[in-house]
């Protein structure tokens, strides 16, 4: 079955508004977690052409690399380490306008200039984080936070 995304140009809000229903329909009838994380990463990469976008999954006391699009990345991140580990520890979305100014930032790619990390919270626990990296400074804002938090809210983690 063909799964073509409709990609639009325009404001960031317009891009998310076109993308979100497509992501929802891709994942709502599919129970497999890895398939859904992979398609979310693929859809976001296709629409926004970020340097890197993907998931880290909480496994025991670490974040472990999950489905992603972009250059190879570090596989394990400890709680409180880097932007991802800090987002996990604080259970909150972090927007980093300039990664060089974030103490402890983990540079998986030297091309990354700004980053957003959105925790996936289920039953009050962080079970994963969605991480996106851009080659541009200050690429992420409250609009990304709003729509990416909406997307991660749709992921079924109990299957
Ligand atoms: N920069 C992240 C590490 C993950 S990569 O960007 C894919 C961090 O500081 O947690």
mmCIF file with all atom_site columns, C-alpha atoms and ligand atoms in Angstrom:
data_model
loop_
_atom_site.group_PDB
_atom_site.id
_atom_site.type_symbol
_atom_site.label_atom_id
_atom_site.label_alt_id
_atom_site.label_comp_id
_atom_site.label_asym_id
_atom_site.label_entity_id
_atom_site.label_seq_id
_atom_site.pdbx_PDB_ins_code
_atom_site.Cartn_x
_atom_site.Cartn_y
_atom_site.Cartn_z
_atom_site.occupancy
_atom_site.B_iso_or_equiv
_atom_site.pdbx_formal_charge
_atom_site.auth_seq_id
_atom_site.auth_comp_id
_atom_site.auth_asym_id
_atom_site.auth_atom_id
_atom_site.pdbx_PDB_model_num
ATOM   1   C CA . UNK A 1 1   ? 0.000  0.000  0.000  1.00 0.00 ? 1   UNK A CA 1
ATOM   2   C CA . UNK A 1 2   ? 1.380  3.419  -0.926 1.00 0.00 ? 2   UNK A CA 1
ATOM   3   C CA . UNK A 1 3   ? 1.894  5.742  2.029  1.00 0.00 ? 3   UNK A CA 1
ATOM   4   C CA . UNK A 1 4   ? 2.640  9.086  0.419  1.00 0.00 ? 4   UNK A CA 1
ATOM   5   C CA . UNK A 1 5   ? 2.716  12.163 2.612  1.00 0.00 ? 5   UNK A CA 1
ATOM   6   C CA . UNK A 1 6   ? 1.306  15.453 1.430  1.00 0.00 ? 6   UNK A CA 1
ATOM   7   C CA . UNK A 1 7   ? 4.136  17.904 2.121  1.00 0.00 ? 7   UNK A CA 1
ATOM   8   C CA . UNK A 1 8   ? 3.312  21.617 2.191  1.00 0.00 ? 8   UNK A CA 1
ATOM   9   C CA . UNK A 1 9   ? 5.310  24.802 2.390  1.00 0.00 ? 9   UNK A CA 1
ATOM   10  C CA . UNK A 1 10  ? 4.154  27.869 4.315  1.00 0.00 ? 10  UNK A CA 1
ATOM   11  C CA . UNK A 1 11  ? 4.135  28.800 7.968  1.00 0.00 ? 11  UNK A CA 1
ATOM   12  C CA . UNK A 1 12  ? 5.257  26.310 10.570 1.00 0.00 ? 12  UNK A CA 1
ATOM   13  C CA . UNK A 1 13  ? 1.681  26.132 11.859 1.00 0.00 ? 13  UNK A CA 1
ATOM   14  C CA . UNK A 1 14  ? 0.369  25.371 8.356  1.00 0.00 ? 14  UNK A CA 1
ATOM   15  C CA . UNK A 1 15  ? 2.972  22.647 7.980  1.00 0.00 ? 15  UNK A CA 1
ATOM   16  C CA . UNK A 1 16  ? 2.001  21.009 11.279 1.00 0.00 ? 16  UNK A CA 1
ATOM   17  C CA . UNK A 1 17  ? -1.725 21.378 10.557 1.00 0.00 ? 17  UNK A CA 1
ATOM   18  C CA . UNK A 1 18  ? -1.326 19.472 7.304  1.00 0.00 ? 18  UNK A CA 1
ATOM   19  C CA . UNK A 1 19  ? 1.043  16.907 8.760  1.00 0.00 ? 19  UNK A CA 1
ATOM   20  C CA . UNK A 1 20  ? -0.748 16.068 12.011 1.00 0.00 ? 20  UNK A CA 1
ATOM   21  C CA . UNK A 1 21  ? -3.862 14.345 10.598 1.00 0.00 ? 21  UNK A CA 1
ATOM   22  C CA . UNK A 1 22  ? -1.627 12.336 8.275  1.00 0.00 ? 22  UNK A CA 1
ATOM   23  C CA . UNK A 1 23  ? 0.564  11.186 11.160 1.00 0.00 ? 23  UNK A CA 1
ATOM   24  C CA . UNK A 1 24  ? -2.528 10.346 13.174 1.00 0.00 ? 24  UNK A CA 1
ATOM   25  C CA . UNK A 1 25  ? -3.982 8.191  10.422 1.00 0.00 ? 25  UNK A CA 1
ATOM   26  C CA . UNK A 1 26  ? -0.610 6.464  9.926  1.00 0.00 ? 26  UNK A CA 1
ATOM   27  C CA . UNK A 1 27  ? -0.382 5.370  13.551 1.00 0.00 ? 27  UNK A CA 1
ATOM   28  C CA . UNK A 1 28  ? -3.935 5.087  14.885 1.00 0.00 ? 28  UNK A CA 1
ATOM   29  C CA . UNK A 1 29  ? -4.704 1.698  13.372 1.00 0.00 ? 29  UNK A CA 1
ATOM   30  C CA . UNK A 1 30  ? -1.209 0.242  13.874 1.00 0.00 ? 30  UNK A CA 1
ATOM   31  C CA . UNK A 1 31  ? -0.548 -1.284 17.286 1.00 0.00 ? 31  UNK A CA 1
ATOM   32  C CA . UNK A 1 32  ? 3.187  -1.881 16.848 1.00 0.00 ? 32  UNK A CA 1
ATOM   33  C CA . UNK A 1 33  ? 5.243  0.636  18.808 1.00 0.00 ? 33  UNK A CA 1
ATOM   34  C CA . UNK A 1 34  ? 8.412  0.501  16.698 1.00 0.00 ? 34  UNK A CA 1
ATOM   35  C CA . UNK A 1 35  ? 6.462  0.820  13.442 1.00 0.00 ? 35  UNK A CA 1
ATOM   36  C CA . UNK A 1 36  ? 4.714  3.913  14.762 1.00 0.00 ? 36  UNK A CA 1
ATOM   37  C CA . UNK A 1 37  ? 7.848  5.571  16.141 1.00 0.00 ? 37  UNK A CA 1
ATOM   38  C CA . UNK A 1 38  ? 9.583  4.922  12.811 1.00 0.00 ? 38  UNK A CA 1
ATOM   39  C CA . UNK A 1 39  ? 6.756  6.492  10.813 1.00 0.00 ? 39  UNK A CA 1
ATOM   40  C CA . UNK A 1 40  ? 6.534  9.524  13.096 1.00 0.00 ? 40  UNK A CA 1
ATOM   41  C CA . UNK A 1 41  ? 10.274 10.120 12.685 1.00 0.00 ? 41  UNK A CA 1
ATOM   42  C CA . UNK A 1 42  ? 9.988  9.610  8.915  1.00 0.00 ? 42  UNK A CA 1
ATOM   43  C CA . UNK A 1 43  ? 7.029  11.967 8.567  1.00 0.00 ? 43  UNK A CA 1
ATOM   44  C CA . UNK A 1 44  ? 8.699  14.735 10.605 1.00 0.00 ? 44  UNK A CA 1
ATOM   45  C CA . UNK A 1 45  ? 11.955 14.389 8.678  1.00 0.00 ? 45  UNK A CA 1
ATOM   46  C CA . UNK A 1 46  ? 10.120 14.512 5.359  1.00 0.00 ? 46  UNK A CA 1
ATOM   47  C CA . UNK A 1 47  ? 8.127  17.640 6.253  1.00 0.00 ? 47  UNK A CA 1
ATOM   48  C CA . UNK A 1 48  ? 10.750 19.655 8.105  1.00 0.00 ? 48  UNK A CA 1
ATOM   49  C CA . UNK A 1 49  ? 14.092 18.341 6.763  1.00 0.00 ? 49  UNK A CA 1
ATOM   50  C CA . UNK A 1 50  ? 15.642 18.596 10.214 1.00 0.00 ? 50  UNK A CA 1
ATOM   51  C CA . UNK A 1 51  ? 19.157 17.243 10.599 1.00 0.00 ? 51  UNK A CA 1
ATOM   52  C CA . UNK A 1 52  ? 18.011 14.477 12.935 1.00 0.00 ? 52  UNK A CA 1
ATOM   53  C CA . UNK A 1 53  ? 14.696 13.420 14.417 1.00 0.00 ? 53  UNK A CA 1
ATOM   54  C CA . UNK A 1 54  ? 13.897 10.327 16.407 1.00 0.00 ? 54  UNK A CA 1
ATOM   55  C CA . UNK A 1 55  ? 13.241 8.628  19.686 1.00 0.00 ? 55  UNK A CA 1
ATOM   56  C CA . UNK A 1 56  ? 15.144 7.438  22.708 1.00 0.00 ? 56  UNK A CA 1
ATOM   57  C CA . UNK A 1 57  ? 13.329 4.836  24.826 1.00 0.00 ? 57  UNK A CA 1
ATOM   58  C CA . UNK A 1 58  ? 13.666 4.544  28.599 1.00 0.00 ? 58  UNK A CA 1
ATOM   59  C CA . UNK A 1 59  ? 15.115 1.092  29.305 1.00 0.00 ? 59  UNK A CA 1
ATOM   60  C CA . UNK A 1 60  ? 16.107 0.378  32.895 1.00 0.00 ? 60  UNK A CA 1
ATOM   61  C CA . UNK A 1 61  ? 18.039 3.474  33.968 1.00 0.00 ? 61  UNK A CA 1
ATOM   62  C CA . UNK A 1 62  ? 19.060 4.729  30.536 1.00 0.00 ? 62  UNK A CA 1
ATOM   63  C CA . UNK A 1 63  ? 17.698 6.198  27.335 1.00 0.00 ? 63  UNK A CA 1
ATOM   64  C CA . UNK A 1 64  ? 18.387 3.814  24.467 1.00 0.00 ? 64  UNK A CA 1
ATOM   65  C CA . UNK A 1 65  ? 18.303 4.887  20.820 1.00 0.00 ? 65  UNK A CA 1
ATOM   66  C CA . UNK A 1 66  ? 15.090 4.003  18.999 1.00 0.00 ? 66  UNK A CA 1
ATOM   67  C CA . UNK A 1 67  ? 13.745 4.666  15.500 1.00 0.00 ? 67  UNK A CA 1
ATOM   68  C CA . UNK A 1 68  ? 15.171 7.820  13.926 1.00 0.00 ? 68  UNK A CA 1
ATOM   69  C CA . UNK A 1 69  ? 15.987 9.615  10.674 1.00 0.00 ? 69  UNK A CA 1
ATOM   70  C CA . UNK A 1 70  ? 19.347 11.256 10.178 1.00 0.00 ? 70  UNK A CA 1
ATOM   71  C CA . UNK A 1 71  ? 23.015 10.563 10.885 1.00 0.00 ? 71  UNK A CA 1
ATOM   72  C CA . UNK A 1 72  ? 24.044 7.794  13.271 1.00 0.00 ? 72  UNK A CA 1
ATOM   73  C CA . UNK A 1 73  ? 23.663 8.849  16.902 1.00 0.00 ? 73  UNK A CA 1
ATOM   74  C CA . UNK A 1 74  ? 24.858 7.902  20.366 1.00 0.00 ? 74  UNK A CA 1
ATOM   75  C CA . UNK A 1 75  ? 23.016 4.825  21.579 1.00 0.00 ? 75  UNK A CA 1
ATOM   76  C CA . UNK A 1 76  ? 22.742 5.343  25.357 1.00 0.00 ? 76  UNK A CA 1
ATOM   77  C CA . UNK A 1 77  ? 22.130 8.459  27.459 1.00 0.00 ? 77  UNK A CA 1
ATOM   78  C CA . UNK A 1 78  ? 21.958 8.543  31.238 1.00 0.00 ? 78  UNK A CA 1
ATOM   79  C CA . UNK A 1 79  ? 19.257 10.330 33.222 1.00 0.00 ? 79  UNK A CA 1
ATOM   80  C CA . UNK A 1 80  ? 20.204 13.978 33.622 1.00 0.00 ? 80  UNK A CA 1
ATOM   81  C CA . UNK A 1 81  ? 22.801 13.810 30.834 1.00 0.00 ? 81  UNK A CA 1
ATOM   82  C CA . UNK A 1 82  ? 22.576 16.086 27.792 1.00 0.00 ? 82  UNK A CA 1
ATOM   83  C CA . UNK A 1 83  ? 19.364 17.664 26.576 1.00 0.00 ? 83  UNK A CA 1
ATOM   84  C CA . UNK A 1 84  ? 17.589 14.304 26.289 1.00 0.00 ? 84  UNK A CA 1
ATOM   85  C CA . UNK A 1 85  ? 18.561 13.095 29.744 1.00 0.00 ? 85  UNK A CA 1
ATOM   86  C CA . UNK A 1 86  ? 17.620 16.455 31.264 1.00 0.00 ? 86  UNK A CA 1
ATOM   87  C CA . UNK A 1 87  ? 14.219 16.424 29.561 1.00 0.00 ? 87  UNK A CA 1
ATOM   88  C CA . UNK A 1 88  ? 13.711 12.922 30.991 1.00 0.00 ? 88  UNK A CA 1
ATOM   89  C CA . UNK A 1 89  ? 14.830 13.938 34.498 1.00 0.00 ? 89  UNK A CA 1
ATOM   90  C CA . UNK A 1 90  ? 12.615 17.042 34.507 1.00 0.00 ? 90  UNK A CA 1
ATOM   91  C CA . UNK A 1 91  ? 9.738  15.408 32.589 1.00 0.00 ? 91  UNK A CA 1
ATOM   92  C CA . UNK A 1 92  ? 9.391  18.538 30.533 1.00 0.00 ? 92  UNK A CA 1
ATOM   93  C CA . UNK A 1 93  ? 9.982  19.740 26.986 1.00 0.00 ? 93  UNK A CA 1
ATOM   94  C CA . UNK A 1 94  ? 13.281 21.542 26.473 1.00 0.00 ? 94  UNK A CA 1
ATOM   95  C CA . UNK A 1 95  ? 13.930 23.988 23.651 1.00 0.00 ? 95  UNK A CA 1
ATOM   96  C CA . UNK A 1 96  ? 17.621 24.787 23.154 1.00 0.00 ? 96  UNK A CA 1
ATOM   97  C CA . UNK A 1 97  ? 18.214 27.733 20.828 1.00 0.00 ? 97  UNK A CA 1
ATOM   98  C CA . UNK A 1 98  ? 21.991 27.217 20.755 1.00 0.00 ? 98  UNK A CA 1
ATOM   99  C CA . UNK A 1 99  ? 23.297 23.800 21.738 1.00 0.00 ? 99  UNK A CA 1
ATOM   100 C CA . UNK A 1 100 ? 26.755 25.221 22.482 1.00 0.00 ? 100 UNK A CA 1
ATOM   101 C CA . UNK A 1 101 ? 25.209 27.166 25.343 1.00 0.00 ? 101 UNK A CA 1
ATOM   102 C CA . UNK A 1 102 ? 23.573 24.108 26.936 1.00 0.00 ? 102 UNK A CA 1
ATOM   103 C CA . UNK A 1 103 ? 25.911 22.716 29.594 1.00 0.00 ? 103 UNK A CA 1
ATOM   104 C CA . UNK A 1 104 ? 26.467 19.005 28.981 1.00 0.00 ? 104 UNK A CA 1
ATOM   105 C CA . UNK A 1 105 ? 24.917 18.954 25.528 1.00 0.00 ? 105 UNK A CA 1
ATOM   106 C CA . UNK A 1 106 ? 25.827 15.692 23.786 1.00 0.00 ? 106 UNK A CA 1
ATOM   107 C CA . UNK A 1 107 ? 27.032 16.462 20.275 1.00 0.00 ? 107 UNK A CA 1
ATOM   108 C CA . UNK A 1 108 ? 26.002 13.435 18.239 1.00 0.00 ? 108 UNK A CA 1
ATOM   109 C CA . UNK A 1 109 ? 26.635 15.561 15.155 1.00 0.00 ? 109 UNK A CA 1
ATOM   110 C CA . UNK A 1 110 ? 28.836 18.639 14.973 1.00 0.00 ? 110 UNK A CA 1
ATOM   111 C CA . UNK A 1 111 ? 26.312 20.077 12.506 1.00 0.00 ? 111 UNK A CA 1
ATOM   112 C CA . UNK A 1 112 ? 23.568 20.342 15.124 1.00 0.00 ? 112 UNK A CA 1
ATOM   113 C CA . UNK A 1 113 ? 22.964 23.946 16.250 1.00 0.00 ? 113 UNK A CA 1
ATOM   114 C CA . UNK A 1 114 ? 19.586 23.844 18.011 1.00 0.00 ? 114 UNK A CA 1
ATOM   115 C CA . UNK A 1 115 ? 17.389 21.163 19.494 1.00 0.00 ? 115 UNK A CA 1
ATOM   116 C CA . UNK A 1 116 ? 13.990 20.320 21.000 1.00 0.00 ? 116 UNK A CA 1
ATOM   117 C CA . UNK A 1 117 ? 13.349 17.329 23.230 1.00 0.00 ? 117 UNK A CA 1
ATOM   118 C CA . UNK A 1 118 ? 9.783  16.293 24.118 1.00 0.00 ? 118 UNK A CA 1
ATOM   119 C CA . UNK A 1 119 ? 9.211  13.683 26.806 1.00 0.00 ? 119 UNK A CA 1
ATOM   120 C CA . UNK A 1 120 ? 6.602  10.960 26.278 1.00 0.00 ? 120 UNK A CA 1
ATOM   121 C CA . UNK A 1 121 ? 4.838  10.595 29.620 1.00 0.00 ? 121 UNK A CA 1
ATOM   122 C CA . UNK A 1 122 ? 2.580  7.693  30.538 1.00 0.00 ? 122 UNK A CA 1
ATOM   123 C CA . UNK A 1 123 ? 1.120  7.177  34.018 1.00 0.00 ? 123 UNK A CA 1
ATOM   124 C CA . UNK A 1 124 ? 3.339  9.986  35.316 1.00 0.00 ? 124 UNK A CA 1
ATOM   125 C CA . UNK A 1 125 ? 6.520  8.274  34.071 1.00 0.00 ? 125 UNK A CA 1
ATOM   126 C CA . UNK A 1 126 ? 8.689  9.320  31.141 1.00 0.00 ? 126 UNK A CA 1
ATOM   127 C CA . UNK A 1 127 ? 8.805  6.286  28.833 1.00 0.00 ? 127 UNK A CA 1
ATOM   128 C CA . UNK A 1 128 ? 10.643 7.872  25.888 1.00 0.00 ? 128 UNK A CA 1
ATOM   129 C CA . UNK A 1 129 ? 11.728 11.196 24.446 1.00 0.00 ? 129 UNK A CA 1
ATOM   130 C CA . UNK A 1 130 ? 11.305 12.632 20.969 1.00 0.00 ? 130 UNK A CA 1
ATOM   131 C CA . UNK A 1 131 ? 14.429 14.536 19.938 1.00 0.00 ? 131 UNK A CA 1
ATOM   132 C CA . UNK A 1 132 ? 14.817 16.850 16.942 1.00 0.00 ? 132 UNK A CA 1
ATOM   133 C CA . UNK A 1 133 ? 18.022 18.599 15.896 1.00 0.00 ? 133 UNK A CA 1
ATOM   134 C CA . UNK A 1 134 ? 18.470 21.396 13.372 1.00 0.00 ? 134 UNK A CA 1
ATOM   135 C CA . UNK A 1 135 ? 21.488 22.706 11.524 1.00 0.00 ? 135 UNK A CA 1
ATOM   136 C CA . UNK A 1 136 ? 20.093 26.222 12.145 1.00 0.00 ? 136 UNK A CA 1
ATOM   137 C CA . UNK A 1 137 ? 20.280 28.209 15.353 1.00 0.00 ? 137 UNK A CA 1
ATOM   138 C CA . UNK A 1 138 ? 16.980 28.848 17.146 1.00 0.00 ? 138 UNK A CA 1
ATOM   139 C CA . UNK A 1 139 ? 14.978 26.563 14.870 1.00 0.00 ? 139 UNK A CA 1
ATOM   140 C CA . UNK A 1 140 ? 12.426 25.424 17.469 1.00 0.00 ? 140 UNK A CA 1
ATOM   141 C CA . UNK A 1 141 ? 9.777  27.366 19.357 1.00 0.00 ? 141 UNK A CA 1
ATOM   142 C CA . UNK A 1 142 ? 6.460  27.048 21.192 1.00 0.00 ? 142 UNK A CA 1
ATOM   143 C CA . UNK A 1 143 ? 4.724  26.000 17.973 1.00 0.00 ? 143 UNK A CA 1
ATOM   144 C CA . UNK A 1 144 ? 6.977  22.943 17.682 1.00 0.00 ? 144 UNK A CA 1
ATOM   145 C CA . UNK A 1 145 ? 6.469  22.219 21.379 1.00 0.00 ? 145 UNK A CA 1
ATOM   146 C CA . UNK A 1 146 ? 2.681  22.377 21.046 1.00 0.00 ? 146 UNK A CA 1
ATOM   147 C CA . UNK A 1 147 ? 2.387  20.103 18.006 1.00 0.00 ? 147 UNK A CA 1
ATOM   148 C CA . UNK A 1 148 ? 5.152  17.656 18.912 1.00 0.00 ? 148 UNK A CA 1
ATOM   149 C CA . UNK A 1 149 ? 3.594  17.212 22.371 1.00 0.00 ? 149 UNK A CA 1
ATOM   150 C CA . UNK A 1 150 ? 0.278  16.516 20.635 1.00 0.00 ? 150 UNK A CA 1
ATOM   151 C CA . UNK A 1 151 ? 1.890  13.892 18.395 1.00 0.00 ? 151 UNK A CA 1
ATOM   152 C CA . UNK A 1 152 ? 3.652  12.056 21.229 1.00 0.00 ? 152 UNK A CA 1
ATOM   153 C CA . UNK A 1 153 ? 0.350  11.996 23.111 1.00 0.00 ? 153 UNK A CA 1
ATOM   154 C CA . UNK A 1 154 ? -1.050 9.655  20.437 1.00 0.00 ? 154 UNK A CA 1
ATOM   155 C CA . UNK A 1 155 ? 1.608  6.961  20.804 1.00 0.00 ? 155 UNK A CA 1
ATOM   156 C CA . UNK A 1 156 ? 0.345  3.736  22.391 1.00 0.00 ? 156 UNK A CA 1
ATOM   157 C CA . UNK A 1 157 ? 3.041  2.439  24.692 1.00 0.00 ? 157 UNK A CA 1
ATOM   158 C CA . UNK A 1 158 ? 1.081  -0.404 26.193 1.00 0.00 ? 158 UNK A CA 1
ATOM   159 C CA . UNK A 1 159 ? 1.175  -2.671 23.141 1.00 0.00 ? 159 UNK A CA 1
HETATM 160 N N1 . LIG B 2 .   ? 22.024 16.156 21.603 1.00 0.00 ? 1   LIG B N1 1
HETATM 161 C C1 . LIG B 2 .   ? 21.365 15.168 22.421 1.00 0.00 ? 1   LIG B C1 1
HETATM 162 C C2 . LIG B 2 .   ? 21.865 13.796 22.152 1.00 0.00 ? 1   LIG B C2 1
HETATM 163 C C3 . LIG B 2 .   ? 21.096 13.058 21.129 1.00 0.00 ? 1   LIG B C3 1
HETATM 164 S S1 . LIG B 2 .   ? 21.454 13.491 19.558 1.00 0.00 ? 1   LIG B S1 1
HETATM 165 O O1 . LIG B 2 .   ? 21.274 14.903 19.357 1.00 0.00 ? 1   LIG B O1 1
HETATM 166 C C4 . LIG B 2 .   ? 20.638 12.613 18.457 1.00 0.00 ? 1   LIG B C4 1
HETATM 167 C C5 . LIG B 2 .   ? 21.523 15.525 23.884 1.00 0.00 ? 1   LIG B C5 1
HETATM 168 O O2 . LIG B 2 .   ? 22.263 16.433 24.266 1.00 0.00 ? 1   LIG B O2 1
HETATM 169 O O3 . LIG B 2 .   ? 20.872 14.848 24.690 1.00 0.00 ? 1   LIG B O3 1
#
